Amino acid sequence: WTGGNNTGISHALAAGHEHILVLNNDAFVQPDTLAAFLAAHADAPDAILGGVQRTDDGSLKGAVGNRRNPRTGVMTWLPIEELGPPQNGLVATASVIGTALFVHRRVYQAIGPFDDDFYLYYDESDWCMRGAKLGHASFVVERAGIRHIGAASTGGRSSPLVTYFMTRNSLLFVQRHGTWRQLLTLARTIVGGILRDTR
């Protein structure tokens, strides 16, 4: 995920494009998704913008953004009503979902490429956290709808590949952006879950 997107974005920037839309290969946009991102960008030109998952009938599906868990330092994914009230169609979030991520080229250039240490999963959260430290807030754009299959390239949400990278990268994320207490709490939580599953 990281390497492929970094390569594609570098080509887009070299070609002179002003905006970047990262879109997963198992995600599908609605006819007005790009227009919604561009309109939101006009209101928040220095922000990192993300889309919302919608079903075929247009209703919201699942989590759209997140907040950091104060105990473990990892992201807790939340539905839109738990993130807070929208302002001008934008809902504040700790990081956006990498399924659909929209920024101006100057924001990407300021933050730099996605970190290949993550490879996939938590990469966009790491990127958004790096952006936040530079003053680039993250928002969910209510009108930017996408339909996402999810884990289509990795064998499903409960596959060994997903389990490995989610576990590994949650620890890496907290090591980079959390405290030692949070990292220790997360490690204990993971080991406790493994021990419960093996009983």
mmCIF file of C-alpha atoms in Angstrom, residues 1 5 21-27 48-51 53 64 66 77 95-102 114 121-125 127-128 146 148:
data_model
loop_
_atom_site.group_PDB
_atom_site.id
_atom_site.type_symbol
_atom_site.label_atom_id
_atom_site.label_comp_id
_atom_site.label_asym_id
_atom_site.label_seq_id
_atom_site.Cartn_x
_atom_site.Cartn_y
_atom_site.Cartn_z
ATOM 1 C CA TRP A 1 0.000 0.000 0.000
ATOM 2 C CA ASN A 5 0.864 4.953 -3.413
ATOM 3 C CA LEU A 21 -6.817 11.259 -4.146
ATOM 4 C CA VAL A 22 -5.589 7.961 -2.726
ATOM 5 C CA LEU A 23 -8.222 5.307 -3.422
ATOM 6 C CA ASN A 24 -8.057 1.632 -2.486
ATOM 7 C CA ASN A 25 -8.326 -0.877 -5.310
ATOM 8 C CA ASP A 26 -11.482 -2.326 -3.730
ATOM 9 C CA ALA A 27 -13.194 1.043 -3.251
ATOM 10 C CA ILE A 48 -6.286 16.006 5.238
ATOM 11 C CA LEU A 49 -9.697 14.875 4.003
ATOM 12 C CA GLY A 50 -11.315 11.435 4.085
ATOM 13 C CA GLY A 51 -14.492 9.918 2.711
ATOM 14 C CA GLN A 53 -18.448 4.504 3.564
ATOM 15 C CA VAL A 64 -15.961 6.808 9.384
ATOM 16 C CA ASN A 66 -11.442 7.708 14.906
ATOM 17 C CA TRP A 77 -12.840 3.665 14.982
ATOM 18 C CA SER A 95 -7.011 10.319 11.176
ATOM 19 C CA VAL A 96 -8.902 9.504 8.007
ATOM 20 C CA ILE A 97 -9.460 6.073 6.503
ATOM 21 C CA GLY A 98 -6.878 5.401 3.802
ATOM 22 C CA THR A 99 -9.592 3.928 1.587
ATOM 23 C CA ALA A 100 -10.131 7.438 0.219
ATOM 24 C CA LEU A 101 -7.713 10.191 1.255
ATOM 25 C CA PHE A 102 -7.671 13.613 -0.418
ATOM 26 C CA PHE A 114 3.818 7.267 3.491
ATOM 27 C CA TYR A 121 -2.446 -0.850 7.940
ATOM 28 C CA TYR A 122 -1.868 2.067 10.292
ATOM 29 C CA ASP A 123 0.092 3.751 7.508
ATOM 30 C CA GLU A 124 -2.546 6.422 6.962
ATOM 31 C CA SER A 125 -2.926 6.958 10.717
ATOM 32 C CA TRP A 127 0.716 9.871 8.085
ATOM 33 C CA CYS A 128 -2.167 11.863 9.588
ATOM 34 C CA ILE A 146 -17.394 5.612 -1.164
ATOM 35 C CA HIS A 148 -15.511 -0.271 0.114
#
